[in-house]
Amino acid sequence: MSSLTTDPRPTADSRGPGKGPGPAAVGGVLARVGGQNLGLIGALILVVVLFGALNENFLSLTNMRVIAEAATITGLLAVVQTVVVICGGLDISVGSQVGVASVVSAMVFTSTGSNAVVGMAAALGVGVLVGVLNGLVIVHGRVNPTIATLAGLAAYKGLAQLLSDGRAQGYVLDDDWFVFLGRGSIAGLPVMVWILAVVAVVVHVLLTYTDIGRNIYAIGGNDTAARLAGIRINRYLIAVYALIGIVAAVAGILLTARTGSGQPTSGSEGLELKAITAAALGGCALRGGKGGIGGTLLAVALLGCLENGLTVQGINSFWQNVAQGVLLVVAVVVQQRRNAERAVGLPD
């Protein structure tokens, strides 16, 4: 009889007291965390334990704060790089955008009689313009995103150097707003970390729980199908690159606050490699349609601990670039294997 039909799956009661969660529950937790993230957590623990054993100062609260602050700017760029990669694009110009925003924030601050709000607003405005320009070149110029933003990398770097004459500009650490952003704390955590957390949560909610996020995944997964479904791809692409410009400007403002002056290249050079590496390590498929903010933040933490650990050990900083390059290749190889894609130039 139908009224006597029962669910054959085991319940918590059927396992008896003290048995703990069954395989299905464990599998559910693992599925939610994701194999990629579990691998990153394991690697992060290994790096922390290794450098903690080699140097007792590595695990000090002071050094943890240094790692968190140093990783914030990379984290901001990696979060928005995740969005554009999911959408099927790429932005190699983010580091140069940070440099332009940093210089503009300091120069406008100085020229307006130490008005921090105006300086920050000017940097954000430049960020929007630069991001929209990238989007317009890609969409209406029909230029490959890699080529378009590679051009932007050179152009925006040159712009920052022209504006600043290649030198650090201004001094902002006599202003309470910049000091608060660069040196302040809330509930024991640096303000910079709180800013990263807010941006990450907003972007995660946008990607996970809104139609906008679902459309971004759809565009990256199959832009033809997305177009046939009525999604206005061009508008989305321009908006995504504008978002990158805004967040890069925030990162530029934080760089100014952290260093005390506008930096045309120092502190911003190489950020694009870190952001792309973090997104790839975090599980973003570079062909689009796959990725998430949680994995990206874990990758940012891993890169930050690795970079700081090498520095604390007195290892030549050039090895940090080697490590980043190796990690990027490893991340892409893992993606290729996981997706069972044919090796380039080799038979099936």
GROMACS .gro file of C-alpha atoms in nm:
model
  348
    1MET     CA    1   0.000   0.000   0.000
    2SER     CA    2   0.122   0.349  -0.081
    3SER     CA    3   0.053   0.468   0.272
    4LEU     CA    4   0.309   0.219   0.402
    5THR     CA    5   0.584   0.318   0.160
    6THR     CA    6   0.896   0.445   0.338
    7ASP     CA    7   1.208   0.621   0.227
    8PRO     CA    8   1.484   0.356   0.199
    9ARG     CA    9   1.759   0.612   0.264
   10PRO     CA   10   1.911   0.596   0.615
   11THR     CA   11   1.808   0.865   0.859
   12ALA     CA   12   1.993   1.005   1.157
   13ASP     CA   13   1.784   0.786   1.390
   14SER     CA   14   1.846   0.467   1.189
   15ARG     CA   15   2.222   0.504   1.234
   16GLY     CA   16   2.179   0.494   1.610
   17PRO     CA   17   2.325   0.718   1.876
   18GLY     CA   18   2.688   0.817   1.858
   19LYS     CA   19   2.730   0.709   1.495
   20GLY     CA   20   2.791   1.063   1.367
   21PRO     CA   21   2.714   1.180   1.017
   22GLY     CA   22   2.685   0.916   0.751
   23PRO     CA   23   2.866   0.904   0.417
   24ALA     CA   24   2.587   1.095   0.247
   25ALA     CA   25   2.618   1.384   0.494
   26VAL     CA   26   2.995   1.392   0.461
   27GLY     CA   27   2.962   1.378   0.084
   28GLY     CA   28   2.719   1.667   0.095
   29VAL     CA   29   2.962   1.880   0.294
   30LEU     CA   30   3.247   1.792   0.059
   31ALA     CA   31   3.030   1.876  -0.241
   32ARG     CA   32   2.945   2.217  -0.097
   33VAL     CA   33   3.309   2.296  -0.015
   34GLY     CA   34   3.433   2.159  -0.347
   35GLY     CA   35   3.739   1.953  -0.427
   36GLN     CA   36   3.924   2.257  -0.558
   37ASN     CA   37   3.869   2.445  -0.233
   38LEU     CA   38   3.968   2.146  -0.022
   39GLY     CA   39   4.293   2.129  -0.212
   40LEU     CA   40   4.354   2.500  -0.149
   41ILE     CA   41   4.275   2.462   0.222
   42GLY     CA   42   4.521   2.175   0.244
   43ALA     CA   43   4.790   2.371   0.060
   44LEU     CA   44   4.729   2.675   0.281
   45ILE     CA   45   4.762   2.468   0.599
   46LEU     CA   46   5.081   2.309   0.466
   47VAL     CA   47   5.237   2.647   0.383
   48VAL     CA   48   5.141   2.795   0.722
   49VAL     CA   49   5.275   2.494   0.913
   50LEU     CA   50   5.596   2.486   0.709
   51PHE     CA   51   5.685   2.854   0.747
   52GLY     CA   52   5.562   2.856   1.107
   53ALA     CA   53   5.809   2.576   1.186
   54LEU     CA   54   6.093   2.751   1.002
   55ASN     CA   55   6.037   3.090   1.167
   56GLU     CA   56   5.850   3.151   1.492
   57ASN     CA   57   5.771   3.509   1.390
   58PHE     CA   58   5.567   3.392   1.091
   59LEU     CA   59   5.263   3.306   1.306
   60SER     CA   60   5.282   3.620   1.520
   61LEU     CA   61   4.981   3.851   1.522
   62THR     CA   62   5.194   4.131   1.382
   63ASN     CA   63   5.300   3.922   1.083
   64MET     CA   64   4.946   3.794   1.027
   65ARG     CA   65   4.833   4.157   1.007
   66VAL     CA   66   5.110   4.231   0.757
   67ILE     CA   67   4.998   3.935   0.542
   68ALA     CA   68   4.634   4.043   0.557
   69GLU     CA   69   4.709   4.404   0.462
   70ALA     CA   70   4.944   4.305   0.181
   71ALA     CA   71   4.690   4.057   0.042
   72THR     CA   72   4.400   4.303   0.047
   73ILE     CA   73   4.485   4.486  -0.275
   74THR     CA   74   4.552   4.159  -0.457
   75GLY     CA   75   4.228   4.022  -0.312
   76LEU     CA   76   4.019   4.312  -0.439
   77LEU     CA   77   4.156   4.270  -0.791
   78ALA     CA   78   4.123   3.891  -0.778
   79VAL     CA   79   3.755   3.916  -0.679
   80VAL     CA   80   3.665   4.130  -0.981
   81GLN     CA   81   3.901   3.931  -1.203
   82THR     CA   82   3.692   3.629  -1.104
   83VAL     CA   83   3.379   3.803  -1.234
   84VAL     CA   84   3.530   3.892  -1.571
   85VAL     CA   85   3.681   3.543  -1.614
   86ILE     CA   86   3.344   3.381  -1.537
   87CYS     CA   87   3.198   3.612  -1.802
   88GLY     CA   88   3.448   3.474  -2.054
   89GLY     CA   89   3.686   3.771  -2.053
   90LEU     CA   90   4.013   3.875  -1.894
   91ASP     CA   91   4.166   4.201  -1.773
   92ILE     CA   92   4.545   4.225  -1.780
   93SER     CA   93   4.539   4.600  -1.717
   94VAL     CA   94   4.421   4.597  -1.354
   95GLY     CA   95   4.766   4.666  -1.210
   96SER     CA   96   4.812   4.974  -1.428
   97GLN     CA   97   4.461   5.091  -1.337
   98VAL     CA   98   4.559   5.077  -0.970
   99GLY     CA   99   4.865   5.292  -1.047
  100VAL     CA  100   4.658   5.557  -1.226
  101ALA     CA  101   4.402   5.569  -0.944
  102SER     CA  102   4.674   5.593  -0.680
  103VAL     CA  103   4.844   5.886  -0.855
  104VAL     CA  104   4.515   6.069  -0.921
  105SER     CA  105   4.395   6.030  -0.560
  106ALA     CA  106   4.718   6.178  -0.422
  107MET     CA  107   4.757   6.456  -0.679
  108VAL     CA  108   4.396   6.575  -0.650
  109PHE     CA  109   4.421   6.551  -0.271
  110THR     CA  110   4.725   6.780  -0.278
  111SER     CA  111   4.592   7.025  -0.536
  112THR     CA  112   4.261   7.076  -0.355
  113GLY     CA  113   4.413   7.172  -0.023
  114SER     CA  114   4.424   6.825   0.132
  115ASN     CA  115   4.065   6.729   0.057
  116ALA     CA  116   4.064   6.350   0.087
  117VAL     CA  117   3.703   6.304  -0.024
  118VAL     CA  118   3.762   6.491  -0.352
  119GLY     CA  119   4.083   6.298  -0.414
  120MET     CA  120   3.912   5.964  -0.361
  121ALA     CA  121   3.612   6.066  -0.573
  122ALA     CA  122   3.844   6.168  -0.856
  123ALA     CA  123   4.019   5.830  -0.841
  124LEU     CA  124   3.685   5.647  -0.853
  125GLY     CA  125   3.576   5.859  -1.149
  126VAL     CA  126   3.894   5.774  -1.337
  127GLY     CA  127   3.838   5.407  -1.252
  128VAL     CA  128   3.491   5.414  -1.406
  129LEU     CA  129   3.618   5.586  -1.721
  130VAL     CA  130   3.906   5.342  -1.766
  131GLY     CA  131   3.684   5.039  -1.709
  132VAL     CA  132   3.415   5.158  -1.950
  133LEU     CA  133   3.684   5.238  -2.208
  134ASN     CA  134   3.814   4.881  -2.185
  135GLY     CA  135   3.461   4.748  -2.228
  136LEU     CA  136   3.387   4.971  -2.528
  137VAL     CA  137   3.710   4.869  -2.704
  138ILE     CA  138   3.627   4.501  -2.651
  139VAL     CA  139   3.260   4.524  -2.746
  140HIS     CA  140   3.243   4.785  -3.019
  141GLY     CA  141   3.601   4.758  -3.138
  142ARG     CA  142   3.560   4.379  -3.147
  143VAL     CA  143   3.903   4.335  -2.996
  144ASN     CA  144   3.996   4.020  -2.807
  145PRO     CA  145   3.985   4.098  -2.430
  146THR     CA  146   4.341   3.978  -2.380
  147ILE     CA  147   4.475   4.207  -2.654
  148ALA     CA  148   4.258   4.502  -2.551
  149THR     CA  149   4.361   4.489  -2.186
  150LEU     CA  150   4.723   4.414  -2.275
  151ALA     CA  151   4.717   4.745  -2.463
  152GLY     CA  152   4.553   4.900  -2.157
  153LEU     CA  153   4.831   4.762  -1.938
  154ALA     CA  154   5.088   4.964  -2.135
  155ALA     CA  155   4.870   5.271  -2.190
  156TYR     CA  156   4.753   5.316  -1.831
  157LYS     CA  157   5.101   5.253  -1.696
  158GLY     CA  158   5.230   5.523  -1.929
  159LEU     CA  159   4.949   5.756  -1.822
  160ALA     CA  160   5.034   5.710  -1.455
  161GLN     CA  161   5.398   5.786  -1.529
  162LEU     CA  162   5.313   6.093  -1.737
  163LEU     CA  163   5.085   6.236  -1.469
  164SER     CA  164   5.340   6.179  -1.196
  165ASP     CA  165   5.659   6.231  -1.398
  166GLY     CA  166   5.749   5.879  -1.289
  167ARG     CA  167   5.775   5.973  -0.920
  168ALA     CA  168   5.564   5.918  -0.610
  169GLN     CA  169   5.321   6.206  -0.565
  170GLY     CA  170   5.193   6.390  -0.259
  171TYR     CA  171   5.189   6.294   0.106
  172VAL     CA  172   4.856   6.183   0.253
  173LEU     CA  173   4.941   6.050   0.600
  174ASP     CA  174   4.860   6.385   0.762
  175ASP     CA  175   4.494   6.327   0.669
  176ASP     CA  176   4.266   6.133   0.904
  177TRP     CA  177   4.073   5.960   0.623
  178PHE     CA  178   4.381   5.817   0.454
  179VAL     CA  179   4.535   5.719   0.788
  180PHE     CA  180   4.212   5.542   0.884
  181LEU     CA  181   4.203   5.348   0.556
  182GLY     CA  182   4.570   5.256   0.557
  183ARG     CA  183   4.644   5.209   0.927
  184GLY     CA  184   4.310   5.189   1.108
  185SER     CA  185   4.132   4.889   1.260
  186ILE     CA  186   3.774   4.787   1.333
  187ALA     CA  187   3.713   4.512   1.590
  188GLY     CA  188   4.081   4.423   1.577
  189LEU     CA  189   4.096   4.377   1.199
  190PRO     CA  190   4.255   4.626   0.958
  191VAL     CA  191   4.008   4.851   0.777
  192MET     CA  192   4.156   4.731   0.448
  193VAL     CA  193   4.052   4.374   0.530
  194TRP     CA  194   3.698   4.488   0.610
  195ILE     CA  195   3.680   4.662   0.273
  196LEU     CA  196   3.789   4.342   0.098
  197ALA     CA  197   3.532   4.144   0.296
  198VAL     CA  198   3.248   4.381   0.201
  199VAL     CA  199   3.342   4.377  -0.168
  200ALA     CA  200   3.376   3.997  -0.166
  201VAL     CA  201   3.038   3.944   0.002
  202VAL     CA  202   2.860   4.185  -0.233
  203VAL     CA  203   3.011   4.020  -0.542
  204HIS     CA  204   2.937   3.670  -0.406
  205VAL     CA  205   2.573   3.759  -0.346
  206LEU     CA  206   2.554   3.919  -0.691
  207LEU     CA  207   2.692   3.608  -0.862
  208THR     CA  208   2.507   3.349  -0.655
  209TYR     CA  209   2.163   3.487  -0.576
  210THR     CA  210   2.068   3.730  -0.853
  211ASP     CA  211   1.961   3.711  -1.215
  212ILE     CA  212   2.261   3.928  -1.301
  213GLY     CA  213   2.495   3.663  -1.165
  214ARG     CA  214   2.315   3.382  -1.347
  215ASN     CA  215   2.337   3.579  -1.670
  216ILE     CA  216   2.711   3.633  -1.619
  217TYR     CA  217   2.763   3.258  -1.582
  218ALA     CA  218   2.545   3.200  -1.887
  219ILE     CA  219   2.747   3.443  -2.100
  220GLY     CA  220   3.073   3.276  -2.003
  221GLY     CA  221   2.933   2.927  -2.049
  222ASN     CA  222   2.784   2.981  -2.396
  223ASP     CA  223   2.753   3.333  -2.528
  224THR     CA  224   2.553   3.223  -2.832
  225ALA     CA  225   2.288   3.055  -2.619
  226ALA     CA  226   2.288   3.355  -2.385
  227ARG     CA  227   2.226   3.590  -2.675
  228LEU     CA  228   1.942   3.373  -2.806
  229ALA     CA  229   1.795   3.376  -2.454
  230GLY     CA  230   1.770   3.753  -2.474
  231ILE     CA  231   2.065   3.846  -2.255
  232ARG     CA  232   2.220   4.176  -2.365
  233ILE     CA  233   2.578   4.055  -2.367
  234ASN     CA  234   2.737   4.385  -2.473
  235ARG     CA  235   2.584   4.573  -2.182
  236TYR     CA  236   2.695   4.306  -1.939
  237LEU     CA  237   3.053   4.309  -2.067
  238ILE     CA  238   3.081   4.688  -2.044
  239ALA     CA  239   2.929   4.681  -1.694
  240VAL     CA  240   3.170   4.408  -1.580
  241TYR     CA  241   3.474   4.602  -1.701
  242ALA     CA  242   3.335   4.917  -1.538
  243LEU     CA  243   3.310   4.720  -1.212
  244ILE     CA  244   3.674   4.623  -1.249
  245GLY     CA  245   3.766   4.989  -1.295
  246ILE     CA  246   3.578   5.091  -0.981
  247VAL     CA  247   3.734   4.821  -0.762
  248ALA     CA  248   4.080   4.887  -0.911
  249ALA     CA  249   4.032   5.252  -0.812
  250VAL     CA  250   3.945   5.145  -0.456
  251ALA     CA  251   4.263   4.935  -0.456
  252GLY     CA  252   4.457   5.239  -0.581
  253ILE     CA  253   4.320   5.454  -0.299
  254LEU     CA  254   4.419   5.187  -0.046
  255LEU     CA  255   4.767   5.169  -0.200
  256THR     CA  256   4.800   5.545  -0.155
  257ALA     CA  257   4.679   5.519   0.204
  258ARG     CA  258   4.914   5.230   0.280
  259THR     CA  259   5.228   5.383   0.129
  260GLY     CA  260   5.151   5.746   0.211
  261SER     CA  261   5.173   5.877  -0.147
  262GLY     CA  262   5.051   5.818  -0.503
  263GLN     CA  263   5.246   5.534  -0.665
  264PRO     CA  264   5.261   5.522  -1.047
  265THR     CA  265   5.416   5.173  -1.060
  266SER     CA  266   5.567   5.075  -0.724
  267GLY     CA  267   5.319   4.854  -0.542
  268SER     CA  268   5.094   4.809  -0.845
  269GLU     CA  269   5.327   4.641  -1.094
  270GLY     CA  270   5.262   4.268  -1.121
  271LEU     CA  271   4.920   4.282  -0.956
  272GLU     CA  272   4.755   4.158  -1.276
  273LEU     CA  273   4.954   3.832  -1.260
  274LYS     CA  274   4.863   3.782  -0.894
  275ALA     CA  275   4.493   3.848  -0.962
  276ILE     CA  276   4.477   3.609  -1.258
  277THR     CA  277   4.673   3.343  -1.070
  278ALA     CA  278   4.439   3.369  -0.771
  279ALA     CA  279   4.130   3.342  -0.992
  280ALA     CA  280   4.270   3.038  -1.175
  281LEU     CA  281   4.386   2.868  -0.854
  282GLY     CA  282   4.045   2.939  -0.702
  283GLY     CA  283   3.873   2.729  -0.969
  284CYS     CA  284   3.783   2.979  -1.240
  285ALA     CA  285   3.781   2.820  -1.584
  286LEU     CA  286   3.976   3.060  -1.804
  287ARG     CA  287   3.739   2.985  -2.091
  288GLY     CA  288   3.451   3.118  -1.878
  289GLY     CA  289   3.132   2.998  -1.713
  290LYS     CA  290   3.283   2.856  -1.395
  291GLY     CA  291   3.427   2.992  -1.072
  292GLY     CA  292   3.343   3.144  -0.736
  293ILE     CA  293   3.458   3.401  -0.484
  294GLY     CA  294   3.531   3.155  -0.201
  295GLY     CA  295   3.797   2.969  -0.395
  296THR     CA  296   3.952   3.294  -0.513
  297LEU     CA  297   3.987   3.426  -0.157
  298LEU     CA  298   4.149   3.100  -0.046
  299ALA     CA  299   4.395   3.133  -0.332
  300VAL     CA  300   4.469   3.494  -0.232
  301ALA     CA  301   4.541   3.377   0.124
  302LEU     CA  302   4.769   3.102  -0.009
  303LEU     CA  303   4.963   3.343  -0.231
  304GLY     CA  304   4.990   3.597   0.051
  305CYS     CA  305   5.126   3.343   0.299
  306LEU     CA  306   5.366   3.200   0.042
  307GLU     CA  307   5.499   3.544  -0.053
  308ASN     CA  308   5.537   3.653   0.309
  309GLY     CA  309   5.696   3.322   0.411
  310LEU     CA  310   5.959   3.351   0.140
  311THR     CA  311   6.031   3.708   0.249
  312VAL     CA  312   6.057   3.616   0.618
  313GLN     CA  313   6.301   3.340   0.527
  314GLY     CA  314   6.515   3.592   0.342
  315ILE     CA  315   6.469   3.418   0.007
  316ASN     CA  316   6.531   3.631  -0.302
  317SER     CA  317   6.208   3.808  -0.399
  318PHE     CA  318   6.256   3.701  -0.760
  319TRP     CA  319   6.157   3.349  -0.652
  320GLN     CA  320   5.811   3.485  -0.570
  321ASN     CA  321   5.754   3.551  -0.940
  322VAL     CA  322   5.877   3.201  -1.020
  323ALA     CA  323   5.634   3.055  -0.765
  324GLN     CA  324   5.341   3.254  -0.907
  325GLY     CA  325   5.420   3.141  -1.260
  326VAL     CA  326   5.443   2.777  -1.153
  327LEU     CA  327   5.115   2.797  -0.960
  328LEU     CA  328   4.936   2.952  -1.260
  329VAL     CA  329   5.057   2.670  -1.487
  330VAL     CA  330   4.958   2.409  -1.230
  331ALA     CA  331   4.610   2.561  -1.198
  332VAL     CA  332   4.554   2.555  -1.574
  333VAL     CA  333   4.687   2.199  -1.608
  334VAL     CA  334   4.450   2.082  -1.334
  335GLN     CA  335   4.159   2.249  -1.515
  336GLN     CA  336   4.254   2.086  -1.844
  337ARG     CA  337   4.277   1.742  -1.686
  338ARG     CA  338   3.955   1.785  -1.491
  339ASN     CA  339   3.767   1.888  -1.805
  340ALA     CA  340   3.931   1.605  -2.003
  341GLU     CA  341   4.040   1.846  -2.273
  342ARG     CA  342   4.272   1.722  -2.546
  343ALA     CA  343   4.635   1.822  -2.510
  344VAL     CA  344   4.739   2.088  -2.762
  345GLY     CA  345   4.921   1.937  -3.059
  346LEU     CA  346   4.876   1.578  -2.942
  347PRO     CA  347   4.637   1.314  -3.077
  348ASP     CA  348   4.324   1.225  -2.880
   0.00000   0.00000   0.00000
